[in-house]
Amino acid sequence: VPEHVWRINLDVPEEAQQNLSFGAADRWWEQTDLTKLILASNKLQSLSEDVQLLPALTMLDVHDNQLTSLPSALGQLENLQKLDVSHNKLRSLPEELLQLPRLRSLLVQHNELSLLPEGLGQLLTLEELDVSNNQLTAIPTSFALLVNLVRLNLACNQLKELPADLSAMKSLRLLDCTKNYLETVPSKLATMASLEQLYLRKNKLRSLPEFPSCKLLKELHAGENQIEILNAENLKQLSSLCVLELRDNKIKAVPEEITVLQKLERLDLANNDISRLPYTLGNLPQLKFLALEGNPLRTIRRDLLQKGTQELLKYLRSKIQDDGPGPNEEPPVTAMTLPSQSKVNAHAITTLKLLEYSDKQAAEIPAAVFDAVGTNPVATVNFSKNQLREIPPRLVELKDSVCDVSLGFNKISSVSSELCLLHKLTHLDLRNNVLTALPEEMEALKRLHTINLAFNRFKVFPSVLYHLPALETILLSNNQVGSIDPVQLKGMEKLGTLDLQNNDLLQVPPELGNCENLRSLLLEGNPFRTPRAAVLAKGTAAVLEYLRSRIPS
């Protein structure tokens, strides 16, 4: 730092030597002392003790330099309110720093500190303290004295525990403990009445802490931990919560009590072990963002998850009426109950055009389910996860409106001619059945563009599929298909996705490389020798190119 910077308050400016007639702006003897000094983003390796010649400084910013220590003279800057020494190479802070009577903001993030001065609590005026991205293993107990602190950032250190005394920080609104080694949070922290934002991401927490007094807590971020259980009691205390982020944990269930969080706007539960959700989640009035991907959800189809939060909430709301007694209990039939109402979600039929009777382990679809449709047009039918041995014959009654039929996870062994009359069908899901063949009459399904036949018992590629011009997606993984006809496949101009993983293909015909419309060709898990796994790993375009290169000229 040039010497005259330190002496700027003391030295008479050069122009005073020459110019003897001063205008009002040039009256240097009336100038005020320097209050802000910014030396950031240079290559300073040390700061001079001469900094004490600038006693009026309220702000000193030396962030992003190469400082390994700070001058003890800093302690004499009794007007200093903000000190930014972040992004340097500091190993310690001088004790003299603790004498600054007006310091409000101390930023020391991104240094090499392994401990903080024990007397840090003497900085009673401190409102903001950032010690993130250092190598701290402990916090001085005197922290408890920082009763005016509003923001405290401890992220990216090596803390294994937090001192319970932090609870004395009655003004603290933001506490960031991201990326440490915390296994628990002291129960006393729950008395921090002003706390609004708490970040606990990337630690080793096994359960969500309790917060009985944190009535103002608006954001709780606890993703990337090892939380398994969401305790209903804990949730009840968080009545002001707007953001609850719990992604990448091991949560298995979401309690119904989550609906007490009436102010919740964002709920992130991605990548957990959740298999079912309380449908009442759909009733949270403020919820704008709900992330659920990466969970083994049984009740919600993956395509629904991709349609976004509002569609998902609409679906959950539609299921609330439906979610009465469990699958084996019949609802009580009163004199006022029509037989159809006891079985079917009539609301879903009228508003969502959805006829659903899934996950009931039923051997057949009750007549009342079809009777409930009346004259309503039904676009989507979901009869998956039952024990059906045949396609329900009455499906044909819906032929003028139905376009999406799910019959997966049943015991269906053949496709009946009734199904072939559903001329508006675009999506057909028959995965996880015991099918070995498809009838030629399916040629009539001219609009069909997606068919899912995974996990069946096909030994040959169903030839009728070659004659469905609109087909875009064929999912045929986990069968026993031994061969495919590349010439017929090439004629399927719309086909973009062909999944043949885990079949019995002994060879892949090189002519398959001519099917240049294919954007996704999946062949892993077959016994063929070529293309080798390394080629398959490069993706569809590389596989097709490799196959073309093998066509005999």
Coordinates of C-alpha atoms in Angstrom, one line a residue:
V1 CA 0.0 0.0 0.0
P2 CA 1.6 3.3 -1.0
E3 CA 2.8 5.3 2.0
H4 CA 0.8 8.4 1.3
V5 CA -2.5 6.3 1.6
W6 CA -1.7 5.9 5.3
R7 CA -0.8 9.5 5.7
I8 CA -3.8 10.9 3.7
N9 CA -5.2 12.6 6.8
L10 CA -1.9 14.1 7.9
D11 CA -0.1 15.4 4.8
V12 CA -0.9 18.8 3.3
P13 CA -2.0 18.1 -0.3
E14 CA 0.5 19.1 -3.0
E15 CA -1.8 21.7 -4.5
A16 CA -1.7 23.7 -1.3
Q17 CA 2.0 24.4 -1.9
Q18 CA 1.3 26.2 -5.2
N19 CA -2.2 27.5 -5.1
L20 CA -2.7 30.4 -2.8
S21 CA -6.2 31.4 -3.6
F22 CA -8.7 28.7 -2.5
G23 CA -12.2 28.3 -3.7
A24 CA -14.7 26.7 -1.3
A25 CA -14.2 23.2 -2.7
D26 CA -10.4 23.4 -2.3
R27 CA -10.2 24.3 1.3
W28 CA -8.1 21.3 2.3
W29 CA -7.8 22.3 5.9
E30 CA -11.6 21.7 6.2
Q31 CA -11.5 18.2 4.7
T32 CA -12.8 15.4 6.8
D33 CA -10.8 12.3 7.7
L34 CA -10.9 9.2 5.6
T35 CA -13.8 6.9 6.6
K36 CA -13.7 4.1 4.0
L37 CA -10.6 2.3 2.6
I38 CA -11.0 -0.5 0.0
L39 CA -7.9 -2.4 -0.9
A40 CA -9.7 -5.6 -2.1
S41 CA -8.5 -7.9 -4.9
N42 CA -4.8 -7.0 -4.9
K43 CA -1.7 -9.0 -4.0
L44 CA -1.1 -7.7 -0.5
Q45 CA 0.9 -10.0 1.7
S46 CA 0.9 -7.7 4.8
L47 CA -0.8 -4.6 6.1
S48 CA 1.2 -1.9 7.7
E49 CA 0.8 -0.9 11.4
D50 CA 0.4 2.6 9.9
V51 CA -3.3 1.7 9.6
Q52 CA -3.6 3.4 13.0
L53 CA -3.0 6.8 11.3
L54 CA -6.6 6.4 9.9
P55 CA -8.6 6.5 13.2
A56 CA -11.8 7.7 11.5
L57 CA -12.2 4.5 9.4
T58 CA -15.6 3.0 9.6
M59 CA -15.0 0.5 6.9
L60 CA -11.8 -1.4 5.9
D61 CA -12.1 -3.9 3.1
V62 CA -9.0 -6.0 2.2
H63 CA -10.7 -9.2 0.9
D64 CA -9.2 -11.3 -1.8
N65 CA -5.5 -10.6 -1.1
Q66 CA -2.7 -12.9 0.2
L67 CA -2.6 -11.8 3.8
T68 CA -1.2 -14.3 6.3
S69 CA -1.7 -12.0 9.4
L70 CA -3.3 -8.7 10.4
P71 CA -1.6 -5.8 12.2
S72 CA -2.3 -5.4 15.9
A73 CA -2.8 -1.7 15.2
L74 CA -6.3 -2.6 13.9
G75 CA -7.4 -2.6 17.5
Q76 CA -7.0 1.2 17.6
L77 CA -9.5 1.9 14.9
E78 CA -12.2 2.6 17.4
N79 CA -14.7 3.9 14.8
L80 CA -14.5 0.7 12.6
Q81 CA -17.9 -0.8 11.9
K82 CA -17.1 -3.2 9.1
L83 CA -14.0 -5.3 8.6
D84 CA -13.8 -7.6 5.6
V85 CA -10.6 -9.8 5.6
S86 CA -12.2 -12.7 3.7
H87 CA -10.5 -14.7 0.9
N88 CA -7.0 -14.4 2.4
K89 CA -4.6 -16.9 4.0
L90 CA -5.1 -15.9 7.6
R91 CA -4.2 -18.6 10.2
S92 CA -5.2 -16.5 13.2
L93 CA -6.9 -13.2 14.2
P94 CA -5.0 -10.7 16.5
E95 CA -6.4 -10.4 20.1
E96 CA -6.4 -6.6 19.6
L97 CA -9.3 -7.0 17.2
L98 CA -11.5 -7.8 20.2
Q99 CA -11.1 -4.2 21.4
L100 CA -13.1 -2.6 18.6
P101 CA -16.1 -1.1 20.4
R102 CA -18.3 -0.3 17.3
L103 CA -17.6 -3.3 15.0
R104 CA -20.9 -4.5 13.5
S105 CA -19.7 -6.7 10.6
L106 CA -16.7 -9.1 10.7
L107 CA -16.2 -11.1 7.5
V108 CA -13.3 -13.7 7.7
Q109 CA -14.7 -16.5 5.4
H110 CA -12.3 -18.4 3.1
N111 CA -9.2 -18.3 5.2
E112 CA -7.1 -20.9 7.0
L113 CA -8.3 -20.4 10.6
S114 CA -8.4 -23.5 12.8
L115 CA -9.5 -21.6 15.9
L116 CA -11.1 -18.3 16.8
P117 CA -9.9 -16.0 19.7
E118 CA -11.6 -17.2 22.9
G119 CA -12.6 -13.6 23.7
L120 CA -14.6 -13.0 20.5
G121 CA -17.7 -12.6 22.6
Q122 CA -16.3 -9.2 23.7
L123 CA -17.4 -7.7 20.3
L124 CA -20.8 -6.9 21.8
T125 CA -21.9 -4.7 18.9
L126 CA -21.4 -7.4 16.3
E127 CA -24.5 -8.0 14.1
E128 CA -22.9 -10.1 11.3
L129 CA -20.2 -12.7 11.6
D130 CA -19.0 -14.9 8.7
V131 CA -16.4 -17.5 9.5
S132 CA -17.4 -20.0 6.8
N133 CA -14.9 -22.0 4.7
N134 CA -12.2 -22.2 7.3
Q135 CA -10.9 -25.2 9.3
L136 CA -12.6 -24.6 12.6
T137 CA -13.3 -27.6 14.8
A138 CA -14.9 -25.7 17.7
I139 CA -16.7 -22.5 18.6
P140 CA -15.6 -20.3 21.6
T141 CA -18.1 -20.5 24.4
S142 CA -17.9 -16.7 24.6
F143 CA -20.0 -16.6 21.4
A144 CA -23.0 -16.7 23.7
L145 CA -22.3 -13.0 24.6
L146 CA -23.0 -11.8 21.1
V147 CA -26.6 -11.0 21.9
N148 CA -26.9 -8.5 19.0
L149 CA -25.7 -10.9 16.3
V150 CA -28.3 -11.2 13.5
R151 CA -26.4 -13.3 11.0
L152 CA -23.9 -16.1 11.8
N153 CA -22.3 -18.2 9.1
L154 CA -20.4 -21.3 10.2
A155 CA -20.7 -23.2 7.0
C156 CA -17.9 -25.4 5.5
N157 CA -15.9 -26.0 8.6
Q158 CA -15.1 -29.2 10.6
L159 CA -17.6 -28.7 13.5
K160 CA -18.8 -31.8 15.2
E161 CA -21.1 -30.0 17.6
L162 CA -22.5 -26.6 18.4
P163 CA -22.3 -25.1 21.9
A164 CA -25.7 -25.1 23.6
D165 CA -24.9 -21.5 24.7
L166 CA -25.6 -20.2 21.2
S167 CA -29.2 -20.2 22.4
A168 CA -28.4 -17.0 24.2
M169 CA -28.2 -15.1 20.9
K170 CA -31.7 -13.7 21.1
S171 CA -31.4 -11.5 18.0
L172 CA -30.1 -14.2 15.7
R173 CA -32.2 -14.5 12.5
L174 CA -29.9 -16.5 10.2
L175 CA -27.7 -19.5 11.3
D176 CA -25.8 -21.3 8.6
C177 CA -24.1 -24.6 9.6
T178 CA -24.0 -26.2 6.1
K179 CA -21.3 -28.8 5.4
N180 CA -19.9 -29.6 8.8
Y181 CA -19.9 -32.9 10.8
L182 CA -22.9 -32.3 13.1
E183 CA -24.7 -35.4 14.3
T184 CA -27.2 -33.5 16.6
V185 CA -28.3 -30.0 17.3
P186 CA -28.5 -28.9 20.9
S187 CA -32.1 -28.9 22.1
K188 CA -31.5 -25.5 23.7
L189 CA -31.2 -23.9 20.2
A190 CA -34.9 -24.4 20.1
T191 CA -35.3 -21.3 22.4
M192 CA -33.8 -18.9 19.8
A193 CA -37.0 -16.9 19.4
S194 CA -35.8 -14.7 16.5
L195 CA -34.4 -17.4 14.3
E196 CA -35.9 -17.2 10.8
Q197 CA -33.5 -19.2 8.6
L198 CA -31.6 -22.3 9.6
Y199 CA -29.2 -24.1 7.2
L200 CA -28.1 -27.6 8.3
R201 CA -27.4 -29.1 4.9
K202 CA -24.6 -31.6 4.3
N203 CA -24.1 -32.8 7.9
K204 CA -24.7 -36.1 9.6
L205 CA -28.0 -35.5 11.3
R206 CA -30.2 -38.6 11.9
S207 CA -33.4 -36.7 12.9
L208 CA -34.9 -33.3 12.5
P209 CA -34.2 -31.1 15.5
E210 CA -37.0 -29.9 17.7
F211 CA -37.9 -26.2 17.6
P212 CA -40.7 -25.5 20.2
S213 CA -39.9 -21.8 20.6
C214 CA -38.8 -20.9 17.0
K215 CA -42.2 -19.5 16.2
L216 CA -40.7 -17.2 13.5
L217 CA -38.6 -19.9 11.7
K218 CA -39.4 -19.5 8.0
E219 CA -36.7 -21.6 6.3
L220 CA -35.3 -24.9 7.4
H221 CA -32.7 -26.5 5.0
A222 CA -31.6 -30.0 6.1
G223 CA -30.9 -31.8 2.8
E224 CA -28.0 -34.2 2.4
N225 CA -28.1 -35.7 5.9
Q226 CA -29.1 -39.1 7.2
I227 CA -32.6 -38.3 8.5
E228 CA -34.9 -41.3 8.5
I229 CA -38.0 -40.1 10.4
L230 CA -40.0 -37.0 10.2
N231 CA -41.5 -36.6 13.7
A232 CA -45.1 -35.3 13.6
E233 CA -44.6 -33.4 16.9
N234 CA -41.6 -31.5 15.5
L235 CA -43.5 -30.3 12.5
K236 CA -46.4 -29.0 14.6
Q237 CA -44.1 -26.4 16.2
L238 CA -43.0 -24.9 12.9
S239 CA -46.2 -22.9 12.1
S240 CA -44.4 -20.1 10.2
L241 CA -42.3 -22.3 8.0
C242 CA -42.3 -21.3 4.3
V243 CA -39.4 -23.5 3.0
L244 CA -38.7 -27.0 4.1
E245 CA -35.8 -28.6 2.3
L246 CA -35.1 -32.3 3.1
R247 CA -33.7 -33.7 -0.2
D248 CA -31.2 -36.5 -0.3
N249 CA -32.0 -38.0 3.1
K250 CA -33.5 -41.5 4.0
I251 CA -37.0 -40.4 4.9
K252 CA -39.5 -43.2 4.5
A253 CA -42.8 -41.6 5.3
V254 CA -44.3 -38.1 5.4
P255 CA -46.8 -37.7 8.4
E256 CA -50.3 -36.4 7.8
E257 CA -49.4 -33.6 10.3
I258 CA -47.3 -31.9 7.5
T259 CA -50.6 -30.1 6.7
V260 CA -50.2 -28.0 9.8
L261 CA -47.6 -26.1 7.9
Q262 CA -50.2 -23.8 6.4
K263 CA -47.6 -21.2 5.2
L264 CA -45.4 -23.7 3.4
E265 CA -44.4 -22.5 -0.1
R266 CA -41.6 -24.8 -1.0
L267 CA -41.2 -28.5 0.0
D268 CA -38.3 -30.4 -1.3
L269 CA -38.3 -34.2 -0.6
A270 CA -36.4 -35.4 -3.7
N271 CA -34.1 -38.5 -3.4
N272 CA -35.5 -40.1 -0.2
D273 CA -37.1 -43.5 0.4
I274 CA -40.7 -42.2 0.4
S275 CA -43.2 -44.8 -1.0
R276 CA -46.5 -43.0 -0.3
L277 CA -47.6 -39.4 0.4
P278 CA -50.5 -38.1 2.4
Y279 CA -53.0 -36.9 -0.2
T280 CA -53.9 -34.0 2.2
L281 CA -50.6 -32.4 1.0
G282 CA -52.7 -31.2 -1.9
N283 CA -54.6 -28.9 0.5
L284 CA -51.6 -26.8 1.6
P285 CA -52.8 -23.4 0.4
Q286 CA -49.5 -21.6 -0.3
L287 CA -47.5 -24.5 -1.8
K288 CA -45.9 -23.4 -5.1
F289 CA -43.0 -25.9 -5.4
L290 CA -43.0 -29.6 -4.5
A291 CA -40.0 -31.8 -5.5
L292 CA -40.5 -35.6 -5.2
E293 CA -38.2 -37.1 -7.9
G294 CA -36.0 -39.9 -6.9
N295 CA -38.5 -41.6 -4.5
P296 CA -40.0 -45.1 -4.8
L297 CA -43.5 -43.6 -4.9
R298 CA -46.1 -46.3 -5.5
T299 CA -49.2 -44.1 -5.8
I300 CA -47.9 -41.5 -8.3
R301 CA -46.9 -42.1 -11.8
R302 CA -43.6 -40.8 -13.0
D303 CA -45.1 -38.8 -15.9
L304 CA -47.3 -37.0 -13.3
L305 CA -44.2 -35.9 -11.3
Q306 CA -42.8 -34.3 -14.5
K307 CA -45.9 -32.2 -15.1
G308 CA -45.0 -29.8 -12.3
T309 CA -46.3 -28.9 -8.9
Q310 CA -49.8 -27.6 -9.7
E311 CA -50.8 -30.8 -11.6
L312 CA -49.4 -32.9 -8.8
L313 CA -51.3 -31.0 -6.1
K314 CA -54.5 -31.2 -8.3
Y315 CA -54.0 -35.0 -8.5
L316 CA -53.4 -35.2 -4.7
R317 CA -56.6 -33.2 -4.0
S318 CA -58.6 -35.4 -6.3
K319 CA -57.5 -38.4 -4.3
I320 CA -58.6 -37.0 -0.9
Q321 CA -62.2 -38.1 -1.3
D322 CA -60.9 -41.4 -2.5
D323 CA -58.6 -42.0 0.4
G324 CA -61.1 -43.2 3.0
P325 CA -60.7 -46.6 4.5
G326 CA -57.8 -48.9 3.5
P327 CA -57.9 -51.2 0.5
N328 CA -59.4 -54.1 2.3
E329 CA -62.1 -52.2 4.3
E330 CA -65.4 -51.5 2.6
P331 CA -66.7 -48.0 3.4
P332 CA -70.0 -48.2 5.3
V333 CA -72.9 -48.2 2.9
T334 CA -75.7 -46.0 4.2
A335 CA -79.2 -45.5 2.8
M336 CA -77.8 -42.4 1.1
T337 CA -74.8 -44.1 -0.5
L338 CA -75.2 -45.2 -4.1
P339 CA -73.2 -48.4 -4.7
S340 CA -71.0 -46.6 -7.3
Q341 CA -69.9 -43.9 -4.8
S342 CA -68.5 -46.4 -2.4
K343 CA -66.1 -47.6 -5.1
V344 CA -65.2 -44.7 -7.3
N345 CA -63.8 -41.2 -7.1
A346 CA -66.6 -39.5 -9.0
H347 CA -64.9 -36.1 -8.7
A348 CA -61.9 -37.5 -10.7
I349 CA -64.2 -38.7 -13.4
T350 CA -65.9 -35.3 -13.9
T351 CA -62.9 -33.0 -13.4
L352 CA -59.9 -35.0 -14.4
K353 CA -61.6 -37.4 -16.9
L354 CA -59.8 -40.1 -14.9
L355 CA -61.3 -43.5 -14.1
E356 CA -59.1 -45.1 -11.5
Y357 CA -59.3 -48.4 -9.7
S358 CA -55.7 -49.2 -8.9
D359 CA -53.8 -50.9 -6.1
K360 CA -56.8 -52.8 -4.9
Q361 CA -55.6 -56.4 -5.6
A362 CA -58.9 -57.0 -7.3
A363 CA -59.5 -60.0 -9.6
E364 CA -62.0 -58.0 -11.6
I365 CA -63.2 -54.4 -11.9
P366 CA -66.6 -54.1 -10.2
A367 CA -69.5 -53.1 -12.5
A368 CA -70.1 -50.1 -10.2
V369 CA -66.8 -48.6 -11.5
F370 CA -68.0 -48.5 -15.1
D371 CA -71.5 -47.6 -14.1
A372 CA -70.2 -44.4 -12.4
V373 CA -68.9 -43.1 -15.7
G374 CA -72.4 -42.4 -17.0
T375 CA -72.2 -40.0 -20.0
N376 CA -68.9 -38.4 -18.8
P377 CA -66.0 -38.7 -21.3
V378 CA -63.1 -40.5 -19.7
A379 CA -59.6 -39.9 -21.2
T380 CA -57.5 -41.9 -18.7
V381 CA -58.0 -45.3 -17.2
N382 CA -55.8 -46.7 -14.5
F383 CA -56.5 -50.3 -13.4
S384 CA -52.9 -51.1 -12.5
K385 CA -51.7 -53.1 -9.5
N386 CA -54.6 -55.5 -9.3
Q387 CA -54.9 -59.3 -9.9
L388 CA -56.7 -59.0 -13.3
R389 CA -56.2 -62.0 -15.6
E390 CA -57.9 -60.5 -18.6
I391 CA -58.5 -57.0 -20.0
P392 CA -61.9 -55.8 -18.6
P393 CA -64.4 -56.3 -21.5
R394 CA -66.4 -53.1 -20.5
L395 CA -63.4 -50.9 -21.5
V396 CA -64.9 -50.9 -25.0
E397 CA -67.7 -48.6 -23.6
L398 CA -65.1 -45.8 -23.3
K399 CA -63.8 -46.2 -26.9
D400 CA -64.9 -42.7 -28.1
S401 CA -62.9 -40.8 -25.4
V402 CA -60.2 -43.0 -23.8
C403 CA -56.6 -42.3 -24.9
D404 CA -54.5 -43.5 -22.0
V405 CA -54.9 -47.0 -20.5
S406 CA -52.7 -48.4 -17.6
L407 CA -53.1 -52.1 -16.9
G408 CA -49.6 -52.7 -15.6
F409 CA -48.8 -55.0 -12.6
N410 CA -51.6 -57.5 -13.2
K411 CA -51.7 -61.1 -14.4
I412 CA -53.0 -60.5 -17.9
S413 CA -51.9 -63.3 -20.3
S414 CA -53.5 -62.1 -23.6
V415 CA -54.8 -59.0 -25.2
S416 CA -58.5 -59.2 -26.1
S417 CA -60.1 -57.9 -29.2
E418 CA -62.1 -55.3 -27.1
L419 CA -58.9 -53.4 -26.5
C420 CA -58.3 -53.2 -30.3
L421 CA -61.5 -51.1 -30.6
L422 CA -60.2 -48.2 -28.6
H423 CA -59.4 -46.2 -31.7
K424 CA -58.3 -43.0 -29.9
L425 CA -55.7 -44.8 -27.8
T426 CA -52.3 -43.1 -27.7
H427 CA -50.7 -44.6 -24.5
L428 CA -50.9 -48.2 -23.5
D429 CA -49.2 -49.5 -20.4
L430 CA -49.1 -53.3 -20.0
R431 CA -45.8 -53.7 -18.1
N432 CA -45.4 -56.5 -15.5
N433 CA -47.9 -58.9 -16.8
V434 CA -47.5 -62.4 -18.3
L435 CA -48.0 -61.6 -22.0
T436 CA -46.3 -63.7 -24.7
A437 CA -47.9 -62.3 -27.8
L438 CA -50.1 -59.4 -29.2
P439 CA -53.0 -60.0 -31.6
E440 CA -52.8 -58.7 -35.2
E441 CA -56.1 -56.8 -34.6
M442 CA -54.0 -54.2 -32.7
E443 CA -53.2 -52.8 -36.2
A444 CA -56.4 -50.8 -35.8
L445 CA -54.8 -48.6 -33.1
K446 CA -53.6 -46.1 -35.6
R447 CA -53.0 -43.3 -33.0
L448 CA -51.0 -45.4 -30.5
H449 CA -47.6 -43.7 -29.9
T450 CA -46.4 -45.2 -26.7
I451 CA -46.6 -48.8 -25.6
N452 CA -45.0 -50.3 -22.5
L453 CA -44.5 -54.1 -22.5
A454 CA -41.6 -54.3 -20.1
F455 CA -41.4 -57.3 -17.7
N456 CA -43.6 -59.7 -19.7
R457 CA -42.7 -63.0 -21.4
F458 CA -42.3 -62.1 -25.0
K459 CA -39.9 -64.5 -26.8
V460 CA -40.2 -62.7 -30.2
F461 CA -40.7 -59.1 -31.1
P462 CA -44.5 -58.6 -31.5
S463 CA -44.8 -58.3 -35.3
V464 CA -48.0 -56.1 -35.1
L465 CA -45.9 -53.3 -33.7
Y466 CA -44.2 -52.9 -37.1
H467 CA -47.6 -52.0 -38.5
L468 CA -48.4 -49.1 -36.1
P469 CA -47.4 -46.0 -38.0
A470 CA -47.7 -43.5 -35.1
L471 CA -45.6 -45.4 -32.6
E472 CA -42.9 -43.2 -31.1
T473 CA -41.9 -45.3 -28.0
I474 CA -41.6 -49.0 -27.6
L475 CA -40.6 -50.2 -24.1
L476 CA -39.9 -53.9 -24.2
S477 CA -37.1 -54.4 -21.6
N478 CA -36.9 -57.5 -19.4
N479 CA -38.5 -60.0 -21.8
Q480 CA -36.9 -62.9 -23.7
V481 CA -36.9 -61.4 -27.2
G482 CA -34.2 -63.1 -29.3
S483 CA -34.3 -61.1 -32.6
I484 CA -35.5 -57.9 -34.3
D485 CA -36.2 -57.1 -38.0
P486 CA -34.2 -53.9 -38.8
V487 CA -35.8 -53.5 -42.2
Q488 CA -39.3 -53.3 -40.7
L489 CA -38.1 -51.0 -37.9
K490 CA -36.6 -48.6 -40.5
G491 CA -40.1 -48.3 -41.9
M492 CA -41.4 -46.9 -38.6
E493 CA -40.6 -43.3 -39.3
K494 CA -41.8 -41.9 -36.0
L495 CA -40.0 -44.4 -33.7
G496 CA -37.7 -42.4 -31.4
T497 CA -37.3 -44.7 -28.4
L498 CA -36.7 -48.4 -28.5
D499 CA -35.9 -50.1 -25.1
L500 CA -34.7 -53.7 -25.5
Q501 CA -32.6 -54.0 -22.3
N502 CA -32.3 -57.3 -20.6
N503 CA -33.6 -59.6 -23.4
D504 CA -32.0 -62.6 -25.2
L505 CA -30.6 -60.8 -28.3
L506 CA -27.6 -62.9 -29.4
Q507 CA -26.7 -60.4 -32.1
V508 CA -27.6 -56.9 -33.2
P509 CA -28.2 -56.7 -37.0
P510 CA -25.9 -53.9 -38.5
E511 CA -28.8 -52.7 -40.6
L512 CA -30.4 -51.4 -37.4
G513 CA -27.9 -48.5 -37.9
N514 CA -30.1 -47.3 -40.7
C515 CA -32.9 -46.4 -38.3
E516 CA -31.6 -42.8 -38.0
N517 CA -34.8 -41.5 -36.4
L518 CA -33.9 -43.4 -33.2
R519 CA -32.9 -40.9 -30.5
S520 CA -32.8 -43.5 -27.7
L521 CA -31.8 -47.1 -28.4
L522 CA -31.2 -49.2 -25.2
L523 CA -29.6 -52.6 -25.6
E524 CA -27.7 -53.2 -22.3
G525 CA -28.1 -56.6 -20.6
N526 CA -28.3 -58.8 -23.7
P527 CA -25.9 -61.7 -24.4
F528 CA -24.6 -60.3 -27.8
R529 CA -20.8 -59.8 -28.2
T530 CA -20.9 -56.7 -30.3
P531 CA -21.3 -53.8 -30.0
R532 CA -19.2 -54.0 -26.9
A533 CA -20.2 -52.3 -23.6
A534 CA -17.7 -49.4 -24.3
V535 CA -19.6 -48.5 -27.5
L536 CA -23.0 -48.8 -25.8
A537 CA -21.9 -46.4 -23.1
K538 CA -21.2 -43.7 -25.7
G539 CA -25.0 -43.4 -26.4
T540 CA -27.4 -44.0 -29.2
A541 CA -25.8 -41.9 -32.0
A542 CA -22.4 -43.7 -31.5
V543 CA -24.1 -47.2 -31.5
L544 CA -26.0 -46.4 -34.7
E545 CA -22.8 -45.1 -36.4
Y546 CA -20.9 -48.2 -35.3
L547 CA -23.7 -50.5 -36.7
R548 CA -23.7 -48.7 -40.0
S549 CA -19.9 -49.2 -40.3
R550 CA -20.5 -52.9 -40.0
I551 CA -23.0 -53.2 -42.9
P552 CA -21.4 -55.3 -45.6
S553 CA -20.9 -53.1 -48.7

